[in-house]
mmCIF file of C-alpha atoms in Angstrom:
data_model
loop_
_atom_site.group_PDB
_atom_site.id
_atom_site.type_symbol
_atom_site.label_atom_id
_atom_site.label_comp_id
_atom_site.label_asym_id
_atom_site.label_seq_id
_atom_site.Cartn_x
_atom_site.Cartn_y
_atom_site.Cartn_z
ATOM 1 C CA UNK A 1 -0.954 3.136 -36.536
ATOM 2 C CA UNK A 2 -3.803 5.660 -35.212
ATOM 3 C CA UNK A 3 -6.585 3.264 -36.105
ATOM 4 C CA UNK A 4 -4.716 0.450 -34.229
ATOM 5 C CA UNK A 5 -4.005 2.712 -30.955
ATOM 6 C CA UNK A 6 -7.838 4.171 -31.311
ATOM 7 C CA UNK A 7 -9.189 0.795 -31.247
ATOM 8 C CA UNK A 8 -7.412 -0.279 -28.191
ATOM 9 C CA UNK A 9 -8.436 2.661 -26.169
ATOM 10 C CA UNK A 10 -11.731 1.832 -27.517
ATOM 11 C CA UNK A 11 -11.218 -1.611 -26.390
ATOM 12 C CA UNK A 12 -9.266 -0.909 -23.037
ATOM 13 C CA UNK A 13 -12.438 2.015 -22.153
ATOM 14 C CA UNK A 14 -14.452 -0.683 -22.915
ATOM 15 C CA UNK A 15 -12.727 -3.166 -20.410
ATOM 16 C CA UNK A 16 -12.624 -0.128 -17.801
ATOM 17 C CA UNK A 17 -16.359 0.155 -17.770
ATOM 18 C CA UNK A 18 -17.223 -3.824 -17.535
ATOM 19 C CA UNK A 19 -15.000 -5.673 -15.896
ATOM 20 C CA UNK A 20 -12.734 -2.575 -13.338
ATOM 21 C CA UNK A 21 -16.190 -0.779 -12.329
ATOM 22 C CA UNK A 22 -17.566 -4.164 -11.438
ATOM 23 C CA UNK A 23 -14.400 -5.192 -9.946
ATOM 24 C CA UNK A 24 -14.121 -1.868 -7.917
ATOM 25 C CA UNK A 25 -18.349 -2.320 -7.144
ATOM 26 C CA UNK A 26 -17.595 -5.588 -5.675
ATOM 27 C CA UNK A 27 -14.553 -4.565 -3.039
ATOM 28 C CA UNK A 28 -16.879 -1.483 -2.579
ATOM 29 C CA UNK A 29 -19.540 -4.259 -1.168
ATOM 30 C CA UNK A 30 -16.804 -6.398 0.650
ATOM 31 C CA UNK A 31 -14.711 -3.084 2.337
ATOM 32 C CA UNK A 32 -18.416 -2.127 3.818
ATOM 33 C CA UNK A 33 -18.765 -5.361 5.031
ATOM 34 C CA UNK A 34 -15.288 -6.004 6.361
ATOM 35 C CA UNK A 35 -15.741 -2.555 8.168
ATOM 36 C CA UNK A 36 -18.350 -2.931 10.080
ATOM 37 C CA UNK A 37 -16.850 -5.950 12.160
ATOM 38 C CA UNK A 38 -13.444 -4.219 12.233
ATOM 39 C CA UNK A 39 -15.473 -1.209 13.889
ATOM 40 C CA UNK A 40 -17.230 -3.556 15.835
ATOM 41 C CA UNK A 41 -13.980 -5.153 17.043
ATOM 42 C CA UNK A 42 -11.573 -1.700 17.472
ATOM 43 C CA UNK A 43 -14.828 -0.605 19.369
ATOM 44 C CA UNK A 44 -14.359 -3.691 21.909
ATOM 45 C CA UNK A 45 -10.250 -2.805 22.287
ATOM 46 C CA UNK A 46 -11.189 0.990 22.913
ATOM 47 C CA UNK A 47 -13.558 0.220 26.105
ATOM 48 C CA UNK A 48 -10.301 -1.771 27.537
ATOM 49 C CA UNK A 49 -7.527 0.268 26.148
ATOM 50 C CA UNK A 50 -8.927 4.112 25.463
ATOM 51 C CA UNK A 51 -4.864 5.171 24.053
ATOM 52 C CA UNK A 52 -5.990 2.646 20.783
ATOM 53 C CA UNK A 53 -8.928 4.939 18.973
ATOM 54 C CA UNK A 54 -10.850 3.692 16.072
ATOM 55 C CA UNK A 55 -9.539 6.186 12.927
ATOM 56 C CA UNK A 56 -11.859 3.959 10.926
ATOM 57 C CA UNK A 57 -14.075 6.544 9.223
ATOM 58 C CA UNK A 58 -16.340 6.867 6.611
ATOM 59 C CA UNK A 59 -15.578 10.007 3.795
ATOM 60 C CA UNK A 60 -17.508 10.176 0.614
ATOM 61 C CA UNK A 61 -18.346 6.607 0.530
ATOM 62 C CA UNK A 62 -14.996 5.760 1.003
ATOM 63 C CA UNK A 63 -13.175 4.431 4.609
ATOM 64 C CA UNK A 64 -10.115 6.119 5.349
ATOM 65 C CA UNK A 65 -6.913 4.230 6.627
ATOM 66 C CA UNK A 66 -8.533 1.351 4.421
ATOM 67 C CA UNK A 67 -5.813 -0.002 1.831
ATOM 68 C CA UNK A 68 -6.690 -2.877 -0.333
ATOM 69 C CA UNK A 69 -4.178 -5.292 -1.180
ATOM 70 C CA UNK A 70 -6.406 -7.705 -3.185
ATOM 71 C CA UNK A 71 -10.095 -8.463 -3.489
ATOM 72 C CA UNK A 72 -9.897 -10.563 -0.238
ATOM 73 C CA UNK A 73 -6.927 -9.024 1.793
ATOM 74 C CA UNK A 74 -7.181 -5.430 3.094
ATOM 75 C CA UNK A 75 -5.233 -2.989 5.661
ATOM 76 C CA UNK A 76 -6.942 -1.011 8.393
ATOM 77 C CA UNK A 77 -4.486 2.054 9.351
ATOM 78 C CA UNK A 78 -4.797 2.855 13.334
ATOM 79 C CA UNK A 79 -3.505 6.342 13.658
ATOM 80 C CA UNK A 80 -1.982 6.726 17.481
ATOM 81 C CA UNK A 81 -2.202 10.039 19.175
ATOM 82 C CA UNK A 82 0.808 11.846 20.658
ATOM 83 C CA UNK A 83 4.075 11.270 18.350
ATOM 84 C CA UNK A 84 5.413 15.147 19.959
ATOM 85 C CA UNK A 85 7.965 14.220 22.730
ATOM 86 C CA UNK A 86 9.417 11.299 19.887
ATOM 87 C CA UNK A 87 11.998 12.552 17.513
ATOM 88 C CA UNK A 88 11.587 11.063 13.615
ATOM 89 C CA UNK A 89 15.632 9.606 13.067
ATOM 90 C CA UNK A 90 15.848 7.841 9.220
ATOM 91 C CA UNK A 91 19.611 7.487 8.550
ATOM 92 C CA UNK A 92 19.578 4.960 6.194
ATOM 93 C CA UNK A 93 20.583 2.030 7.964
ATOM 94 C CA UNK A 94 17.207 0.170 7.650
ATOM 95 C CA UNK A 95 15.710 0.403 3.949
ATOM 96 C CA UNK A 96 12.258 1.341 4.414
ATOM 97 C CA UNK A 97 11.866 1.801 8.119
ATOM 98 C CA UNK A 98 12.860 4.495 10.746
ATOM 99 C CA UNK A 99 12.706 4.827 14.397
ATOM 100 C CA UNK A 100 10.974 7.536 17.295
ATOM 101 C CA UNK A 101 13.970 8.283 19.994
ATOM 102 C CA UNK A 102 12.518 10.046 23.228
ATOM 103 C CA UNK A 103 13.082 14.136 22.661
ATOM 104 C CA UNK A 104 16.811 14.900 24.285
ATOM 105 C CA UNK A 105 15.056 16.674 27.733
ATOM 106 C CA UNK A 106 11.756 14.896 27.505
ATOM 107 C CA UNK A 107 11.146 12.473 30.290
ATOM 108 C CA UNK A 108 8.936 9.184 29.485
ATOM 109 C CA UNK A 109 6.670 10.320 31.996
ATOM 110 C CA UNK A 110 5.365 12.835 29.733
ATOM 111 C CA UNK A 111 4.635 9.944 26.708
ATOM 112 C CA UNK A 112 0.856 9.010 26.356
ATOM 113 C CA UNK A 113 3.493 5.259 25.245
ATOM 114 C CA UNK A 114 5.610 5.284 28.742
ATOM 115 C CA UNK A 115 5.832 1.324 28.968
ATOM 116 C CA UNK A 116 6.827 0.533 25.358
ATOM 117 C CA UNK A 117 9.872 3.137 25.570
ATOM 118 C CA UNK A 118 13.144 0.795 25.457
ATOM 119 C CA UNK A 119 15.927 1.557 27.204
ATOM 120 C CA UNK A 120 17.904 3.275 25.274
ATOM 121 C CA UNK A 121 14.880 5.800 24.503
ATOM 122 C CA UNK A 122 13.206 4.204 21.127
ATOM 123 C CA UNK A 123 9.107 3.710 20.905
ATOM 124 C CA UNK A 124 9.152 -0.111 20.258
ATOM 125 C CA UNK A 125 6.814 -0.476 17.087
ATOM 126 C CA UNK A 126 6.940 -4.172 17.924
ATOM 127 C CA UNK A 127 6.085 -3.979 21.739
ATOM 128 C CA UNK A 128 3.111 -1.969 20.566
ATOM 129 C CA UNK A 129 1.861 -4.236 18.414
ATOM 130 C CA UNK A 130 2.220 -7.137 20.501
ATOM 131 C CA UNK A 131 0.037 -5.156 23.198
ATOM 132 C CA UNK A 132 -2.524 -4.273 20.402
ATOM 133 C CA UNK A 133 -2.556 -8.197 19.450
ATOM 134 C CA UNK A 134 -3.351 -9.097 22.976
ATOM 135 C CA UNK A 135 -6.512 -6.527 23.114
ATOM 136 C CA UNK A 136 -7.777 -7.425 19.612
ATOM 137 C CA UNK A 137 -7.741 -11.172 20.337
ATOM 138 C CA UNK A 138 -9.663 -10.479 23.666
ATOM 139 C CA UNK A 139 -11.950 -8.021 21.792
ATOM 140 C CA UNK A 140 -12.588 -10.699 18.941
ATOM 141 C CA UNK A 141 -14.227 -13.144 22.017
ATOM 142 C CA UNK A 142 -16.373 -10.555 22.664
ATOM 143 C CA UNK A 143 -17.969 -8.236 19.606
ATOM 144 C CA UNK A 144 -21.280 -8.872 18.364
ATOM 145 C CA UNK A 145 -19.270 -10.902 14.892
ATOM 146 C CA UNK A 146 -17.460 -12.747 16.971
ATOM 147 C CA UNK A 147 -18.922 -16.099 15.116
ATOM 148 C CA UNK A 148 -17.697 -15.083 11.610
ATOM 149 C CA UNK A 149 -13.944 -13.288 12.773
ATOM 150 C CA UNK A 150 -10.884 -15.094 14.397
ATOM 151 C CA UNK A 151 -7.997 -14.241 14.448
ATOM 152 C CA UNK A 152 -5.021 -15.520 12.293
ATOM 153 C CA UNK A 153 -2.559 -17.166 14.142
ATOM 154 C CA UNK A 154 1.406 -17.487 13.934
ATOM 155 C CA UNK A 155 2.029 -13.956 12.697
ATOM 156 C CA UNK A 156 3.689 -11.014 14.957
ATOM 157 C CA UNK A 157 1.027 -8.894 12.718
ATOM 158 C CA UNK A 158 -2.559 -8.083 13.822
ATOM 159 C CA UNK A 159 -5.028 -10.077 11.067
ATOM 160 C CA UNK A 160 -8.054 -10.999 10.960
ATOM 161 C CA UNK A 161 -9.794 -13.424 8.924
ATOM 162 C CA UNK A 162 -13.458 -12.670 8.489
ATOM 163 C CA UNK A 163 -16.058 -15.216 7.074
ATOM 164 C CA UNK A 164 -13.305 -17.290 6.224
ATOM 165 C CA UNK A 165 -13.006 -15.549 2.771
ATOM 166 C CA UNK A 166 -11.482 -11.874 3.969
ATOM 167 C CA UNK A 167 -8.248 -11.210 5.843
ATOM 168 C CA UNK A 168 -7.704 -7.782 7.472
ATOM 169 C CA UNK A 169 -4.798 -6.651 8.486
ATOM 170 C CA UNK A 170 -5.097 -3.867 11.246
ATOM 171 C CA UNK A 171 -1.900 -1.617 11.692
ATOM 172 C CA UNK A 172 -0.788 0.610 14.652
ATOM 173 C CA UNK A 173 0.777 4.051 13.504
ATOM 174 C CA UNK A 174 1.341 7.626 13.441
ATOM 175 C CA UNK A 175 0.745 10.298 10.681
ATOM 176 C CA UNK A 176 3.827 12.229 10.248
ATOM 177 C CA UNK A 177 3.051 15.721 8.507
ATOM 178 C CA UNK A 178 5.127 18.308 7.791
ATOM 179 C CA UNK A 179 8.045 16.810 7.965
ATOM 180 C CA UNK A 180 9.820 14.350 4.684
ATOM 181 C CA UNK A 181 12.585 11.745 5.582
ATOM 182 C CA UNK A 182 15.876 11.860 4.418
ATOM 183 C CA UNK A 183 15.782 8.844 2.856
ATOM 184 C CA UNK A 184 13.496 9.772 0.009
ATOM 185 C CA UNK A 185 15.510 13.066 -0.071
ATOM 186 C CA UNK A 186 16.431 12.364 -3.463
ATOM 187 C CA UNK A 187 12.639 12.902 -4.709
ATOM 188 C CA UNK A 188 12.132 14.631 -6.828
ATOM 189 C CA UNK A 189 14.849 13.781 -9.097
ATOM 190 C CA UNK A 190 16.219 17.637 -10.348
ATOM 191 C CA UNK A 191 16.050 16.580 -14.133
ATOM 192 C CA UNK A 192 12.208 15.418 -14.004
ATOM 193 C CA UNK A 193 10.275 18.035 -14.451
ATOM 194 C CA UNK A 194 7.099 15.585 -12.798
ATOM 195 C CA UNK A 195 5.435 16.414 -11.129
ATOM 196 C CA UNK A 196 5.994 20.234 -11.067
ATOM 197 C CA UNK A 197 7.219 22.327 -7.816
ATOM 198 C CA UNK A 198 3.458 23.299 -6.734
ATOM 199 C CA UNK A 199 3.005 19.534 -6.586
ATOM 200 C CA UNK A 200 5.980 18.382 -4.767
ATOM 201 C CA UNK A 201 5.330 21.104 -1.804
ATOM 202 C CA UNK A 202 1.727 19.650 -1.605
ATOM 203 C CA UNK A 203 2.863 16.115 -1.467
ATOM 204 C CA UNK A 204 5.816 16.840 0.836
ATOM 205 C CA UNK A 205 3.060 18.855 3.563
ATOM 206 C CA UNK A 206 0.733 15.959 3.076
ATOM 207 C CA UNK A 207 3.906 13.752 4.628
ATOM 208 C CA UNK A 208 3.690 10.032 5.443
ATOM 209 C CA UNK A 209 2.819 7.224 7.714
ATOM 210 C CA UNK A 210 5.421 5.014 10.551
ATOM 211 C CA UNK A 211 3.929 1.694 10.367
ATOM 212 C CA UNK A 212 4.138 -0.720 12.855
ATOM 213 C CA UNK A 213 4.886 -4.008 11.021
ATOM 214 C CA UNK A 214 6.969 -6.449 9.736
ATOM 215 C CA UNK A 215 9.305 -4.932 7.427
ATOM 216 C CA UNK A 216 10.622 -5.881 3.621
ATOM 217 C CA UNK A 217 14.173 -5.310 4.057
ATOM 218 C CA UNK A 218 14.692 -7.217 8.192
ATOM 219 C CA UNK A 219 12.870 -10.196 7.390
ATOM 220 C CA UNK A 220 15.169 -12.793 8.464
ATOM 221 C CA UNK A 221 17.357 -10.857 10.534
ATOM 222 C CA UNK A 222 15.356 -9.262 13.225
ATOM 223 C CA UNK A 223 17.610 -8.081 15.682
ATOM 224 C CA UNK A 224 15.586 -6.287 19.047
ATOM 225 C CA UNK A 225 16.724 -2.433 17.216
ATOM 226 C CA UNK A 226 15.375 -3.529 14.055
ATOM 227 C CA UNK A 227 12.274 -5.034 14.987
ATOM 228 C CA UNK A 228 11.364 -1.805 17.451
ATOM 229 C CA UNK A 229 11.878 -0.256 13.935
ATOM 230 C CA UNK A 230 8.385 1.764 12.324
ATOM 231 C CA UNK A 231 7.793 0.831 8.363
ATOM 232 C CA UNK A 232 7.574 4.286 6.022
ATOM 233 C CA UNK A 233 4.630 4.391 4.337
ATOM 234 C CA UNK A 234 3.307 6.955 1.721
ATOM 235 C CA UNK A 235 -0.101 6.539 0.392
ATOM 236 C CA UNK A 236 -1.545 9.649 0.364
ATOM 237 C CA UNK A 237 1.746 11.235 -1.115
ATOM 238 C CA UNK A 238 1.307 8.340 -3.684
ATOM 239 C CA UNK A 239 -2.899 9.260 -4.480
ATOM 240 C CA UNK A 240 -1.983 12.570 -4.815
ATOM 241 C CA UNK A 241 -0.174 11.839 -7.563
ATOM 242 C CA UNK A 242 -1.927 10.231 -9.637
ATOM 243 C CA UNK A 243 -5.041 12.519 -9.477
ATOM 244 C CA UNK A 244 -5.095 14.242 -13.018
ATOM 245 C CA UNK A 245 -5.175 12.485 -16.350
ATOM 246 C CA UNK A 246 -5.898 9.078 -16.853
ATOM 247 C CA UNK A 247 -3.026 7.546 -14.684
ATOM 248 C CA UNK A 248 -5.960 5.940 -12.068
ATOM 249 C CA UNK A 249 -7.877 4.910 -15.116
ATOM 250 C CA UNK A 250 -4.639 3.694 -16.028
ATOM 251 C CA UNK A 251 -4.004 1.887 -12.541
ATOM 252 C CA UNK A 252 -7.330 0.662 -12.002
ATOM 253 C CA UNK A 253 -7.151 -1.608 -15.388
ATOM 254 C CA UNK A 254 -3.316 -3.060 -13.965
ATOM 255 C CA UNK A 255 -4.925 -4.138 -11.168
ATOM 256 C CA UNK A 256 -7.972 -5.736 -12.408
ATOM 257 C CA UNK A 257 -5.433 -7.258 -15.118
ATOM 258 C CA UNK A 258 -3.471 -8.152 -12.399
ATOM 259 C CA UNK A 259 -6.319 -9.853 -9.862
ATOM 260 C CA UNK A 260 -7.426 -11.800 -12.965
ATOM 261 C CA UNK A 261 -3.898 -12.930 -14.407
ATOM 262 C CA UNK A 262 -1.091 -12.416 -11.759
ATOM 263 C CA UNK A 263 -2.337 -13.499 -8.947
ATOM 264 C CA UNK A 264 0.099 -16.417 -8.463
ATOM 265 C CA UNK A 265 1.353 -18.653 -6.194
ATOM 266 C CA UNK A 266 3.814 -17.505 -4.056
ATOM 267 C CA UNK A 267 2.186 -14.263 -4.118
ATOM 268 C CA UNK A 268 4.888 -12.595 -6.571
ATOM 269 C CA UNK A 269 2.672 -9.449 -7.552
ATOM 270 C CA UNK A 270 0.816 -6.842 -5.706
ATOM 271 C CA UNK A 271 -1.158 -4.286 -6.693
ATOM 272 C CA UNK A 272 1.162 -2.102 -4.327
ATOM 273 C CA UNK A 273 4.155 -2.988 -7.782
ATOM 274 C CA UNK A 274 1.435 -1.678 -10.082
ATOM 275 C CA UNK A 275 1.433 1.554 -8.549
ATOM 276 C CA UNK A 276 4.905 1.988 -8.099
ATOM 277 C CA UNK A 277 5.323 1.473 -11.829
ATOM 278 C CA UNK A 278 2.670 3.821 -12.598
ATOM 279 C CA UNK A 279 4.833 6.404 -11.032
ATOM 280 C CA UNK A 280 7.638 5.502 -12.826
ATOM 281 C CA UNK A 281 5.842 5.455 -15.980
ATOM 282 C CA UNK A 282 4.521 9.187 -14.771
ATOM 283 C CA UNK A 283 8.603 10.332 -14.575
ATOM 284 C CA UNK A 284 8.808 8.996 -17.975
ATOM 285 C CA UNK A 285 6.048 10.526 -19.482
ATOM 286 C CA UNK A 286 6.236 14.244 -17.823
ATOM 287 C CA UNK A 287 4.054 15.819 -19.964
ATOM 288 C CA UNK A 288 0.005 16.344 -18.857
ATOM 289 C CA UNK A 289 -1.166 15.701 -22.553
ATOM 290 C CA UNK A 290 1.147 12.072 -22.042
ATOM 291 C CA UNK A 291 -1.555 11.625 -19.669
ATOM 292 C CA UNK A 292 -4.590 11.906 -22.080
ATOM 293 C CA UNK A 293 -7.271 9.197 -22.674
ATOM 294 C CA UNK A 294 -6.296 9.222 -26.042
ATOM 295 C CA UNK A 295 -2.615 7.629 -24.397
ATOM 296 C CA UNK A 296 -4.281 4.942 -22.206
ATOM 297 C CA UNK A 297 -3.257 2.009 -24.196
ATOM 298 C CA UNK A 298 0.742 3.244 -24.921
ATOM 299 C CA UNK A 299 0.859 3.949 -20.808
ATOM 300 C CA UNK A 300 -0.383 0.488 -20.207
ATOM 301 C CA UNK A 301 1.919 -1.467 -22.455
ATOM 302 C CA UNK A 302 4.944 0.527 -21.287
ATOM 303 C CA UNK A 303 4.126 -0.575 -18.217
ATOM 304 C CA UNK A 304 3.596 -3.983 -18.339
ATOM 305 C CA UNK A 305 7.163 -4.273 -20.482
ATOM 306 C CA UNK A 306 8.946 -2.525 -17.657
ATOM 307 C CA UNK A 307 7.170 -4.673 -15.326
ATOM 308 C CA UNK A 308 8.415 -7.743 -17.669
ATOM 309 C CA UNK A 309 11.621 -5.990 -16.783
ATOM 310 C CA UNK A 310 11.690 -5.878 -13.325
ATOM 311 C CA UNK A 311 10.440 -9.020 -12.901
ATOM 312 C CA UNK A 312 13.280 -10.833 -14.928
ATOM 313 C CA UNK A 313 15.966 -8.422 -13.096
ATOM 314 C CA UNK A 314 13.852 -9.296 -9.761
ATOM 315 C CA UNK A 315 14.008 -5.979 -8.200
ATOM 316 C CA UNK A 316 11.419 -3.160 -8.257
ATOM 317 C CA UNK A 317 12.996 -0.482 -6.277
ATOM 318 C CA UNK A 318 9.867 1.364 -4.334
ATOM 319 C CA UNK A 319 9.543 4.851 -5.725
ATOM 320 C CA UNK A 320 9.819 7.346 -2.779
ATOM 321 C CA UNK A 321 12.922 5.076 -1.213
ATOM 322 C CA UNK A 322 14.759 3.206 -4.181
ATOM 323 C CA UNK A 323 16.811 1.196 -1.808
ATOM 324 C CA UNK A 324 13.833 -0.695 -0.574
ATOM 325 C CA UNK A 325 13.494 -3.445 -3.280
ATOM 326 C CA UNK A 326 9.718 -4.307 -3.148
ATOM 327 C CA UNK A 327 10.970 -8.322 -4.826
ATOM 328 C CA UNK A 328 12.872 -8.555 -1.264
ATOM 329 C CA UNK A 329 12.125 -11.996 -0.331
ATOM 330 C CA UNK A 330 9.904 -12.846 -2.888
ATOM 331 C CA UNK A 331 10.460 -16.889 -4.836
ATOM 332 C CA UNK A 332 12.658 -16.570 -7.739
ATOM 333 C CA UNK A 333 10.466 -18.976 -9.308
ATOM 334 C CA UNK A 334 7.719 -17.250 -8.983
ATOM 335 C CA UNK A 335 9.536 -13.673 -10.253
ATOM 336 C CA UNK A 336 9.980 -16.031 -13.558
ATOM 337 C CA UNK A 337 6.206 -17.067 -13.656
ATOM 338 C CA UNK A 338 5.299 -14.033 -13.420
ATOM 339 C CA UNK A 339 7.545 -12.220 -15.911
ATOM 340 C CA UNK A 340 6.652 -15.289 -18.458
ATOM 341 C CA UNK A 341 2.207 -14.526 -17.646
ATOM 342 C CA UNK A 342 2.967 -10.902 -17.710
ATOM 343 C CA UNK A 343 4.725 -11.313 -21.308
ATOM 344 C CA UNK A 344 2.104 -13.024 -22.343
ATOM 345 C CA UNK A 345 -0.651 -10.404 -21.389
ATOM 346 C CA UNK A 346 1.160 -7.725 -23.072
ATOM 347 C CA UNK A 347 1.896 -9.727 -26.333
ATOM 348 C CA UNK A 348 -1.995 -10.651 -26.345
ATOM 349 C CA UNK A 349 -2.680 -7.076 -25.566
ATOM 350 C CA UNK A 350 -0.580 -5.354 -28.156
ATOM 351 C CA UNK A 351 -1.246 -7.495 -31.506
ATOM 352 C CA UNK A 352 -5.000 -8.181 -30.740
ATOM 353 C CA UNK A 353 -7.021 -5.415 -28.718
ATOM 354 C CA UNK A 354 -9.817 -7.410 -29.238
ATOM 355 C CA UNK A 355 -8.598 -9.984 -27.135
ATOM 356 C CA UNK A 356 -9.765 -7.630 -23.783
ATOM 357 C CA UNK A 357 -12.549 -8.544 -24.130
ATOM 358 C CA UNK A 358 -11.586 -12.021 -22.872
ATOM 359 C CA UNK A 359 -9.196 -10.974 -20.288
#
């Protein structure tokens, strides 16, 4: 049993080292590519609109605000100034989102976002992105890439495709620190002892991000409260994390698995569900020396069967806000095809650990 787990972290360390460091070397080589002509373009919408700033900065080699949501489709963050005279208000009744309601006293006069305050006080997330679509498309005619980027049309979301091979997807928001919303109030769950109280206070300060986009849960049913609605987003709560052991080891080898094997039509699996498991898995497995090399291979394969699982219940609740079921929407067919590749993967994976080397 110990020569058969040894020889697929052999074989899995192996995989990490050929086929995830050349997969992470080549979206290294597209994000600096894809970076310069979003900076070229947010550069353009700052000289006509000065309240939309470029966050888009470089930090040991890396871009922050950057998410990458497959080799070819990324997210630029925006970060907006001046949330203060907005009050955060998450009750529940949209999974996923929350909305900014004028400060009880404050007049709009004194918001840097006066014109996109409705009238019953909210900060439209939609009416700001509709303004920012209307300066990026102008700015597009005019940067110095404006041969190799257009815009993608039919979407209420800001994307660009560049080169014809990359789309970017650049999002409006504001960085919410300090404060956690009540709908992930549950986290951590009081009989997990992951990830430890030191932790939690450090990911609770490092806070979240209102994202203004389409949402999961209100596709379909957009009604003019719900679409001036702001998305919850946690990714720096979520890298946090996952810093010690081998958990991004861990993730980094799901989603080169899952850009070589799961990327199916109808779009069923994101690298966004392999993270979310990976926290899961992290719950499951609260102990630090769960998380050594030497438990790569018994991490993976537990997740990949409670991916299986999800898949075939279609629902992957997201792990900060488990109402928010990130399979909303998503092709029951395709749920299927992916359970039945996914099933496959693991089975090849867990009898042969040679067979890596062909995935």
């Amino acid at each position: 049993m110990i020569a058969t787990q040894a020889k697929l972290v052999y074989q899995l360390n192996k995989y990490y080292n050929e086929r995830c460091q050349t997969r992470k070397g080549a979206i290294a080589k597209t994000i600096r590519e894809v970076c310069k002509v979003v900076s070229d373009v947010l550069k353009e919408v700052e000289v006509q609109e000065p309240r939309f700033i470029s966050s888009l900065s470089e930090i040991d080699a890396r871009y922050e605000g950057m998410e990458v949501i497959s080799p070819n489709e990324f997210e630029v963050v925006l970060y907006l100034n001046q949330m203060g005279v907005f009050n955060f208000v998450d009750d529940g009744s949209l999974p996923g989102c929350a909305v900014l309601k004028l400060s009880d006293g404050r007049k709009r006069s004194m918001s840097l976002w006066v014109e996109f305050i409705t009238a019953s006080g909210y900060l439209s997330a939609r009416k700001i992105r509709s303004r920012f679509q209307t300066l990026v498309a102008q700015a597009v005619d005019k940067c110095s890439y404006r041969d190799v980027v257009k815009m993608v049309a039919d979407t209420s979301e800001v994307k660009l495709r560049i080169r014809e091979r990359y789309v970017v997807q650049i999002t409006p928001a504001f960085k919410c620190t300090g404060i956690w919303p009540r709908s992930a109030a549950q986290w951590p769950l009081p009989h997990i002892p992951w990830p430890g109280p030191n932790r939690v206070a450090e990911v609770k300060a490092e806070g979240f991000n209102l994202l203004s986009k389409e949402c999961y849960s209100l596709t379909g049913k957009q009604s003019s409260a719900e679409s001036d609605a702001w998305v919850l987003q946690f990714s720096e709560a979520e890298n946090r994390l996952l810093m010690a052991g081998c958990r991004k080891k861990c993730l980094s080898v799901l989603k080169t698995l899952r850009d070589r094997h799961l990327e199916l039509p109808g779009q069923p699996l994101h690298s966004y569900h392999m993270k979310t498991l990976l926290l899961y898995e992290c719950e499951k497995h609260p102990r630090e020396t769960d998380w050594d090399e030497s438990c790569l291979g018994d991490r993976l394969n537990g997740i990949l069967l409670q991916l299986i699982s999800c898949l075939q219940c279609r629902r992957c609740p997201h792990y900060f806000l488990p109402n928010l079921d990130l399979f909303q929407g998503k092709p029951h067919s395709a749920l299927e095809a992916a359970a039945k590749q996914t099933w496959r993967l693991a089975r090849e994976i867990l009898t042969n650990a040679k067979s890596l080397d062909k995935l």
